Amino acid sequence: MKSIQARLSLGLVAVLVVVGLALAQLTLWLFEAGLQRYLEAGLRKESENLLVALVRGPSGLQLDERRLSAAYQRPFSGYYFRIDFDQGTWRSRSLWDMDMPKPAKPGLDDGHELGPGGQQLLAYRGDYRRLGQDISISVAQDYSPVREGFRRMQQIGLGLGLVALMLVLVLQRLTVTRSLRPLERARQQIAQLQQGQRSQLDAEVPSELQPLVDQINHLLTHTEDSLRRSRNALGNLGHALKTPLAVLVSLAASERLQALPEVRAQMREQLEQIQQRLARELNRARLAGDALPGAQFDCDAELPGLLATLGMIHGEGLLLERDVPPGLLLPWDREDLLELLGNLLDNACKWADSEVRLGIAPTTEGYQLWVDDDGPGIPEAQRLQVLERGSRLDEQVDGHGLGLGIVRDIVEAWGGRIALLESPLGGLRVSIELPRKGR
């Protein structure tokens, strides 16, 4: 889709060209019409001078050449006349042996008849009565220089018009660029929102952008409030369920169920699963923290706090290391990546003996993430079972399963791939390949 500036420029060019051509044509037409009226007055005066030059001679009507302009005597001078009366026709010597057609009707003839030497003529015919005779006097002058002048004016006008058009386009571009600066600032602020550097857009914008900015800020506030309420509700629910679960666990271990060993075993198993899932959800809420909606993941800013939180949860004897290039930004939401890495690292910490290592590296196609631990790992025959949709290996073995299921769902939503491999540390390596473009 074309930019707003390109559309405005094209629209302005179209309007200026159409209006400019119309005005130029109208101006030239009015100028030529005015010039023809002026030339008509001069030709009328010339015909009247010729009429005065007609005198009565010994043999009848004759022309007093002393009263004629010298231009009528010079061949092809560009000034010609023709006098028609009862006894015949007189023509100016400037016509030489050429003939000048008589205009069909009195007045100015703008047909631009061709005269001697291919000249375009502007002719005027006047009908008079003098010395008892009907006389028709036609005078003409070469109109070619005027037409050439018009062509030069058109060329000069076209050149000036193009220069003016370029100047207008430059000024229009500067004006539009200046007018669109608030949009560019809004775009930069939205990018800062995505990177987690701000939580709201600036409200001081032009009135045209005010409704959009207000709506975006309202949506951001609503989203942030919804996330906070959901996280608080999850934490409150988890804490509220801890006491009833403790009572149920105590009840399952009481002597009242000694006569029902199968029921006791099933209750313990189900209650342990509930406690495990509840603990995981509470850990997710605690690891996410107060994330800004849409914030990107800054590894330098986020990983130290995440690893420190996991260290406090799983004890100081566990070594947590990271192998991440400095200044690396991942193009996914901060909260989603905290959830993904939190589940991976939390799962590895539960199984590790003494060391967990996180690695992130950019690749030609996207990003590679991996988490190693030095725990017992997972047998190769059971790795696919852990990652299968609907699999609940965590019901048989406490630890692996639920967290990896959450990670699998996130990775699949981003179009990535996850694999369980043998770690160089001796335990399990969870390897994830993510495409360069996020969701």
Coordinates of C-alpha atoms in Angstrom, one line a residue:
M1 CA 0.0 0.0 0.0
K2 CA 1.3 3.4 -0.9
S3 CA 2.3 5.8 1.8
I4 CA 0.1 8.8 2.8
Q5 CA 2.8 11.2 1.6
A6 CA 3.0 9.4 -1.8
R7 CA -0.8 9.6 -2.2
L8 CA -0.8 13.3 -1.2
S9 CA 2.0 14.0 -3.7
L10 CA 0.3 12.1 -6.5
G11 CA -3.0 13.9 -5.8
L12 CA -1.4 17.3 -5.6
V13 CA 0.5 16.6 -8.9
A14 CA -2.8 15.6 -10.6
V15 CA -4.7 18.6 -9.4
L16 CA -1.8 21.1 -10.2
V17 CA -1.4 19.6 -13.7
V18 CA -5.1 19.7 -14.5
V19 CA -5.7 23.2 -13.0
G20 CA -2.4 24.5 -14.4
L21 CA -3.2 23.3 -18.0
A22 CA -6.7 24.7 -17.8
L23 CA -5.5 28.1 -16.5
A24 CA -2.7 28.2 -19.0
Q25 CA -5.0 27.4 -21.9
L26 CA -7.6 29.9 -20.7
T27 CA -4.9 32.6 -20.2
L28 CA -3.5 32.0 -23.7
W29 CA -6.9 32.0 -25.3
L30 CA -7.9 35.3 -23.5
F31 CA -4.5 36.9 -24.5
E32 CA -4.9 35.8 -28.1
A33 CA -8.5 37.0 -28.2
G34 CA -7.4 40.4 -26.8
L35 CA -4.5 40.7 -29.2
Q36 CA -6.8 39.9 -32.2
R37 CA -9.2 42.6 -31.1
Y38 CA -6.2 45.0 -30.9
L39 CA -5.0 43.9 -34.4
E40 CA -8.6 44.2 -35.7
A41 CA -8.7 47.8 -34.6
G42 CA -5.4 48.4 -36.5
L43 CA -6.7 46.7 -39.6
R44 CA -9.9 48.6 -39.5
K45 CA -8.0 51.8 -39.3
E46 CA -5.8 50.7 -42.3
S47 CA -9.0 49.9 -44.3
E48 CA -10.3 53.4 -43.5
N49 CA -7.0 54.9 -44.6
L50 CA -7.3 53.1 -47.9
L51 CA -10.9 54.3 -48.3
V52 CA -9.6 57.9 -47.9
A53 CA -7.0 57.2 -50.5
L54 CA -9.7 56.5 -53.1
V55 CA -10.2 59.7 -55.1
R56 CA -12.1 60.6 -58.3
G57 CA -9.8 60.7 -61.3
P58 CA -10.1 61.7 -64.9
S59 CA -11.2 58.1 -65.8
G60 CA -13.2 57.5 -62.7
L61 CA -12.2 56.0 -59.3
Q62 CA -8.5 55.8 -58.7
L63 CA -6.1 55.2 -55.8
D64 CA -3.8 57.9 -54.5
E65 CA -0.6 55.9 -53.9
R66 CA 1.0 58.8 -52.1
R67 CA -1.3 58.2 -49.2
L68 CA -0.3 54.5 -49.0
S69 CA 2.1 53.0 -46.5
A70 CA 5.5 51.9 -47.9
A71 CA 4.9 48.4 -46.6
Y72 CA 2.2 47.9 -49.3
Q73 CA 4.8 48.7 -51.9
R74 CA 7.5 46.1 -50.7
P75 CA 6.9 42.6 -52.0
F76 CA 5.9 40.0 -49.3
S77 CA 6.3 42.6 -46.6
G78 CA 3.5 41.0 -44.6
Y79 CA 1.0 43.8 -45.1
Y80 CA -1.4 43.4 -48.0
F81 CA -4.7 44.8 -49.2
R82 CA -7.3 44.1 -51.8
I83 CA -10.0 46.6 -53.0
D84 CA -13.1 45.2 -54.9
F85 CA -15.5 47.6 -56.7
D86 CA -17.7 47.6 -59.7
Q87 CA -14.9 48.2 -62.3
G88 CA -12.6 45.4 -60.9
T89 CA -10.1 44.7 -58.2
W90 CA -6.9 46.4 -57.0
R91 CA -4.2 44.6 -55.1
S92 CA -1.2 45.9 -53.2
R93 CA 2.2 45.5 -54.8
S94 CA 3.4 43.6 -51.7
L95 CA 1.3 40.6 -53.0
W96 CA 3.4 40.5 -56.1
D97 CA 1.8 38.0 -58.4
M98 CA 0.0 36.2 -55.6
D99 CA -3.7 36.4 -54.9
M100 CA -5.3 37.1 -51.5
P101 CA -8.7 35.6 -51.1
K102 CA -11.5 37.9 -50.2
P103 CA -13.0 37.2 -46.8
A104 CA -16.5 35.7 -47.0
K105 CA -18.1 38.3 -44.7
P106 CA -17.3 41.7 -43.3
G107 CA -15.2 42.0 -40.1
L108 CA -12.2 40.1 -38.8
D109 CA -11.5 36.7 -40.5
D110 CA -9.6 34.6 -38.0
G111 CA -9.3 31.7 -40.4
H112 CA -5.6 32.5 -40.9
E113 CA -5.6 32.2 -44.6
L114 CA -2.3 31.4 -46.2
G115 CA -0.7 34.3 -48.0
P116 CA 2.5 34.8 -50.0
G117 CA 5.4 32.7 -48.9
G118 CA 3.1 30.5 -46.8
Q119 CA 2.4 33.2 -44.3
Q120 CA -0.6 32.9 -42.1
L121 CA -2.7 36.0 -42.6
L122 CA -5.1 37.8 -40.2
A123 CA -7.5 39.6 -42.6
Y124 CA -10.2 42.2 -42.1
R125 CA -12.9 43.1 -44.6
G126 CA -14.8 46.4 -44.6
D127 CA -17.7 47.3 -46.9
Y128 CA -18.2 50.9 -47.7
R129 CA -19.9 53.2 -50.2
R130 CA -17.8 56.1 -51.6
L131 CA -18.2 58.3 -54.6
G132 CA -21.5 56.6 -55.5
Q133 CA -19.9 53.0 -55.6
D134 CA -20.0 50.0 -53.4
I135 CA -16.5 49.3 -52.3
S136 CA -15.1 46.3 -50.3
I137 CA -11.6 46.8 -48.8
S138 CA -9.8 43.8 -47.4
V139 CA -6.5 44.3 -45.5
A140 CA -4.3 41.6 -44.0
Q141 CA -1.1 41.2 -42.1
D142 CA 1.3 38.3 -41.5
Y143 CA 0.1 36.5 -38.3
S144 CA 3.0 34.1 -38.3
P145 CA 5.3 36.1 -35.9
V146 CA 2.4 36.3 -33.4
R147 CA 1.9 32.5 -33.6
E148 CA 5.6 32.0 -33.1
G149 CA 5.5 34.3 -30.1
F150 CA 2.6 32.2 -28.7
R151 CA 4.6 29.0 -29.1
R152 CA 7.6 30.5 -27.4
M153 CA 5.3 31.7 -24.6
Q154 CA 3.8 28.2 -24.3
Q155 CA 7.3 26.7 -24.0
I156 CA 8.4 29.3 -21.5
G157 CA 5.2 28.8 -19.6
L158 CA 5.6 25.1 -19.6
G159 CA 9.1 25.4 -18.3
L160 CA 8.1 27.8 -15.6
G161 CA 5.2 25.6 -14.8
L162 CA 7.4 22.5 -14.3
V163 CA 9.8 24.5 -12.1
A164 CA 6.8 25.8 -10.1
L165 CA 5.5 22.2 -9.9
M166 CA 8.8 20.9 -8.6
L167 CA 9.0 23.8 -6.1
V168 CA 5.4 23.1 -4.9
L169 CA 6.2 19.4 -4.6
V170 CA 9.3 20.1 -2.5
L171 CA 7.4 22.5 -0.3
Q172 CA 4.5 20.0 0.0
R173 CA 6.9 17.2 0.9
L174 CA 8.4 19.3 3.6
T175 CA 5.0 20.3 4.9
V176 CA 3.7 16.7 4.8
T177 CA 6.8 15.4 6.5
R178 CA 6.5 18.1 9.2
S179 CA 2.8 17.3 9.6
L180 CA 3.4 13.5 9.8
R181 CA 6.0 13.9 12.6
P182 CA 3.4 13.1 15.3
L183 CA 2.7 9.8 13.5
E184 CA 6.4 9.0 13.5
R185 CA 6.7 9.9 17.2
A186 CA 3.7 7.6 17.8
R187 CA 5.3 4.8 15.9
Q188 CA 8.5 5.2 17.9
Q189 CA 6.6 5.2 21.1
I190 CA 4.7 2.0 20.0
A191 CA 8.1 0.4 19.3
Q192 CA 9.2 1.5 22.9
L193 CA 6.0 -0.1 24.2
Q194 CA 7.0 -3.3 22.4
Q195 CA 10.5 -3.1 24.0
G196 CA 9.0 -2.5 27.4
Q197 CA 10.5 1.0 27.7
R198 CA 7.2 2.7 28.4
S199 CA 3.7 1.8 29.4
Q200 CA 1.6 4.6 27.7
L201 CA 1.7 6.8 24.7
D202 CA 2.2 10.6 25.1
A203 CA -1.2 12.3 25.2
E204 CA 0.0 15.6 23.7
V205 CA -0.7 14.9 20.0
P206 CA -2.6 16.7 17.3
S207 CA -6.4 16.6 17.6
E208 CA -6.6 14.2 14.6
L209 CA -4.5 11.6 16.5
Q210 CA -6.0 12.2 19.9
P211 CA -8.9 9.6 19.6
L212 CA -6.4 7.0 18.4
V213 CA -3.9 7.6 21.1
D214 CA -6.6 7.7 23.8
Q215 CA -7.9 4.4 22.6
I216 CA -4.5 2.7 22.5
N217 CA -3.7 4.0 26.0
H218 CA -7.1 2.8 27.3
L219 CA -6.4 -0.6 25.7
L220 CA -2.9 -0.8 27.3
T221 CA -4.3 0.2 30.7
H222 CA -7.1 -2.4 30.4
T223 CA -4.6 -5.1 29.3
E224 CA -2.2 -4.4 32.1
D225 CA -5.0 -4.3 34.6
S226 CA -6.3 -7.6 33.3
L227 CA -2.9 -9.2 33.5
R228 CA -2.4 -7.9 37.0
R229 CA -5.8 -9.1 38.1
S230 CA -5.2 -12.5 36.6
R231 CA -1.9 -12.9 38.2
N232 CA -3.2 -11.8 41.6
A233 CA -6.2 -14.0 41.2
L234 CA -4.0 -17.0 40.5
G235 CA -1.8 -16.2 43.5
N236 CA -4.8 -15.8 45.7
L237 CA -6.4 -19.0 44.5
G238 CA -3.2 -20.9 45.1
H239 CA -2.8 -19.6 48.6
A240 CA -6.5 -20.2 49.3
L241 CA -6.2 -23.8 48.2
K242 CA -3.1 -24.6 50.2
T243 CA -4.9 -25.0 53.5
P244 CA -7.7 -27.3 52.1
L245 CA -5.1 -29.3 50.3
A246 CA -3.1 -29.7 53.5
V247 CA -6.2 -30.9 55.3
L248 CA -7.0 -33.4 52.5
V249 CA -3.4 -34.7 52.6
S250 CA -3.6 -35.1 56.3
L251 CA -6.9 -36.9 56.0
A252 CA -5.5 -39.2 53.4
A253 CA -2.7 -40.1 55.8
S254 CA -5.0 -40.7 58.8
E255 CA -5.9 -44.0 60.3
R256 CA -9.5 -43.7 59.1
L257 CA -8.5 -44.9 55.6
Q258 CA -6.4 -47.8 56.8
A259 CA -9.1 -50.2 55.8
L260 CA -9.2 -48.7 52.3
P261 CA -5.6 -48.8 51.1
E262 CA -6.5 -48.3 47.4
V263 CA -8.6 -45.3 48.2
R264 CA -5.8 -43.9 50.3
A265 CA -3.2 -44.4 47.5
Q266 CA -5.4 -42.8 44.9
M267 CA -6.2 -39.8 47.1
R268 CA -2.5 -39.3 47.8
E269 CA -1.6 -39.6 44.1
Q270 CA -4.3 -37.1 43.0
L271 CA -3.5 -34.6 45.8
E272 CA 0.2 -34.7 45.0
Q273 CA -0.6 -33.9 41.4
I274 CA -2.8 -31.0 42.5
Q275 CA -0.1 -29.7 44.8
Q276 CA 2.5 -30.0 42.0
R277 CA 0.4 -28.1 39.4
L278 CA -0.5 -25.5 42.0
A279 CA 3.1 -24.9 42.8
R280 CA 4.0 -24.6 39.1
E281 CA 1.3 -22.0 38.5
L282 CA 2.4 -20.0 41.5
N283 CA 6.0 -20.2 40.3
R284 CA 4.9 -18.9 36.8
A285 CA 3.2 -15.9 38.4
R286 CA 6.2 -15.2 40.6
L287 CA 8.7 -15.5 37.7
A288 CA 6.7 -13.3 35.3
G289 CA 6.7 -10.3 37.7
D290 CA 5.1 -7.0 36.6
A291 CA 5.6 -7.4 32.8
L292 CA 4.6 -4.6 30.5
P293 CA 2.1 -5.8 27.7
G294 CA 4.0 -6.5 24.5
A295 CA 7.5 -5.8 25.9
Q296 CA 10.4 -7.5 24.2
F297 CA 12.8 -9.7 26.1
D298 CA 16.1 -8.0 27.0
C299 CA 18.4 -10.9 28.0
D300 CA 20.8 -8.6 29.9
A301 CA 18.0 -7.1 31.9
E302 CA 15.8 -10.1 32.5
L303 CA 18.0 -13.2 32.9
P304 CA 19.9 -12.1 36.0
G305 CA 16.7 -11.6 37.9
L306 CA 15.1 -14.8 36.6
L307 CA 18.2 -16.9 37.6
A308 CA 18.4 -15.2 41.0
T309 CA 14.7 -16.0 41.7
L310 CA 15.2 -19.7 40.7
G311 CA 18.3 -19.8 42.9
M312 CA 16.3 -18.7 45.9
I313 CA 13.6 -21.2 45.1
H314 CA 15.8 -24.2 44.6
G315 CA 18.6 -23.5 47.1
E316 CA 22.1 -21.9 47.0
G317 CA 23.9 -25.1 46.3
L318 CA 22.7 -25.1 42.7
L319 CA 24.9 -23.4 40.1
L320 CA 23.0 -21.5 37.5
E321 CA 25.0 -20.3 34.5
R322 CA 24.1 -18.6 31.2
D323 CA 25.8 -18.5 27.8
V324 CA 24.1 -15.5 26.1
P325 CA 25.7 -12.8 23.8
P326 CA 25.6 -9.4 25.5
G327 CA 22.9 -7.0 24.3
L328 CA 20.7 -9.7 22.8
L329 CA 17.1 -8.8 22.3
L330 CA 14.5 -11.5 21.5
P331 CA 11.5 -10.4 19.4
W332 CA 8.9 -12.0 21.6
D333 CA 6.7 -10.8 24.4
R334 CA 8.7 -10.5 27.7
E335 CA 6.0 -12.4 29.7
D336 CA 5.8 -15.2 27.2
L337 CA 9.5 -15.8 27.2
L338 CA 9.7 -15.5 31.0
E339 CA 7.1 -18.3 31.1
L340 CA 8.9 -20.4 28.6
L341 CA 12.4 -20.0 30.2
G342 CA 10.9 -20.2 33.7
N343 CA 9.3 -23.5 33.0
L344 CA 12.5 -24.9 31.3
L345 CA 14.8 -23.7 34.0
D346 CA 12.5 -24.7 36.9
N347 CA 12.1 -28.2 35.4
A348 CA 15.9 -28.5 35.0
C349 CA 16.6 -27.2 38.6
K350 CA 14.3 -29.8 40.1
W351 CA 16.2 -32.6 38.4
A352 CA 19.8 -31.2 38.5
D353 CA 22.3 -32.4 41.0
S354 CA 24.4 -29.3 41.1
E355 CA 24.4 -27.4 37.8
V356 CA 22.0 -25.9 35.2
R357 CA 23.1 -24.0 32.1
L358 CA 21.1 -21.8 29.8
G359 CA 22.2 -20.9 26.3
I360 CA 20.7 -18.6 23.7
A361 CA 22.3 -17.8 20.3
P362 CA 21.1 -16.1 17.1
T363 CA 21.2 -18.2 14.0
T364 CA 20.7 -17.5 10.3
E365 CA 17.1 -18.6 10.5
G366 CA 16.2 -17.3 14.0
Y367 CA 17.3 -18.2 17.5
Q368 CA 18.6 -21.3 19.3
L369 CA 17.7 -21.9 23.0
W370 CA 18.9 -24.7 25.1
V371 CA 18.9 -25.7 28.8
D372 CA 21.3 -28.3 30.2
D373 CA 21.2 -30.0 33.6
D374 CA 23.4 -32.6 35.2
G375 CA 20.5 -34.7 36.5
P376 CA 19.6 -38.3 35.6
G377 CA 18.0 -37.2 32.3
I378 CA 15.2 -39.0 30.5
P379 CA 15.7 -42.3 28.7
E380 CA 15.6 -42.0 25.0
A381 CA 12.6 -44.2 24.7
Q382 CA 10.5 -41.9 26.9
R383 CA 11.5 -38.6 25.4
L384 CA 8.9 -38.6 22.7
Q385 CA 6.3 -39.6 25.2
V386 CA 7.0 -36.5 27.3
L387 CA 6.5 -34.2 24.3
E388 CA 3.3 -35.9 23.0
R389 CA 0.2 -33.8 23.2
G390 CA -1.9 -35.0 26.2
S391 CA 1.0 -37.0 27.7
R392 CA 1.2 -36.8 31.5
L393 CA 4.5 -38.5 32.3
D394 CA 4.6 -36.2 35.4
E395 CA 1.9 -38.4 36.9
Q396 CA 4.4 -41.3 37.0
V397 CA 7.6 -39.4 37.6
D398 CA 7.6 -36.2 39.6
G399 CA 9.3 -33.5 37.7
H400 CA 9.5 -33.7 33.9
G401 CA 6.2 -33.5 32.0
L402 CA 3.9 -30.6 32.9
G403 CA 6.5 -27.8 32.4
L404 CA 7.6 -29.3 29.1
G405 CA 4.0 -29.5 28.0
I406 CA 3.6 -25.7 28.6
V407 CA 6.9 -25.0 26.8
R408 CA 5.8 -27.2 23.8
D409 CA 2.5 -25.3 23.5
I410 CA 4.4 -21.9 23.4
V411 CA 7.0 -23.1 20.9
E412 CA 4.4 -24.6 18.6
A413 CA 2.4 -21.3 18.7
W414 CA 5.6 -19.5 17.6
G415 CA 6.2 -21.9 14.8
G416 CA 9.3 -23.3 16.4
R417 CA 10.7 -26.8 17.2
I418 CA 11.6 -28.5 20.5
A419 CA 13.8 -31.6 21.0
L420 CA 15.0 -33.5 24.0
L421 CA 18.6 -34.6 23.8
E422 CA 21.4 -35.8 25.9
S423 CA 23.2 -33.0 27.7
P424 CA 27.0 -32.5 27.7
L425 CA 26.6 -32.2 31.5
G426 CA 25.2 -35.7 31.7
G427 CA 21.6 -35.0 32.1
L428 CA 18.9 -33.7 29.8
R429 CA 19.2 -31.0 27.2
V430 CA 16.0 -29.3 26.0
S431 CA 16.8 -27.7 22.6
I432 CA 14.4 -25.1 21.0
E433 CA 14.7 -23.6 17.5
L434 CA 12.6 -20.4 17.0
P435 CA 12.1 -18.5 13.7
R436 CA 13.5 -15.0 13.5
K437 CA 10.0 -13.5 13.2
G438 CA 7.9 -13.7 16.4
R439 CA 4.1 -14.2 16.6

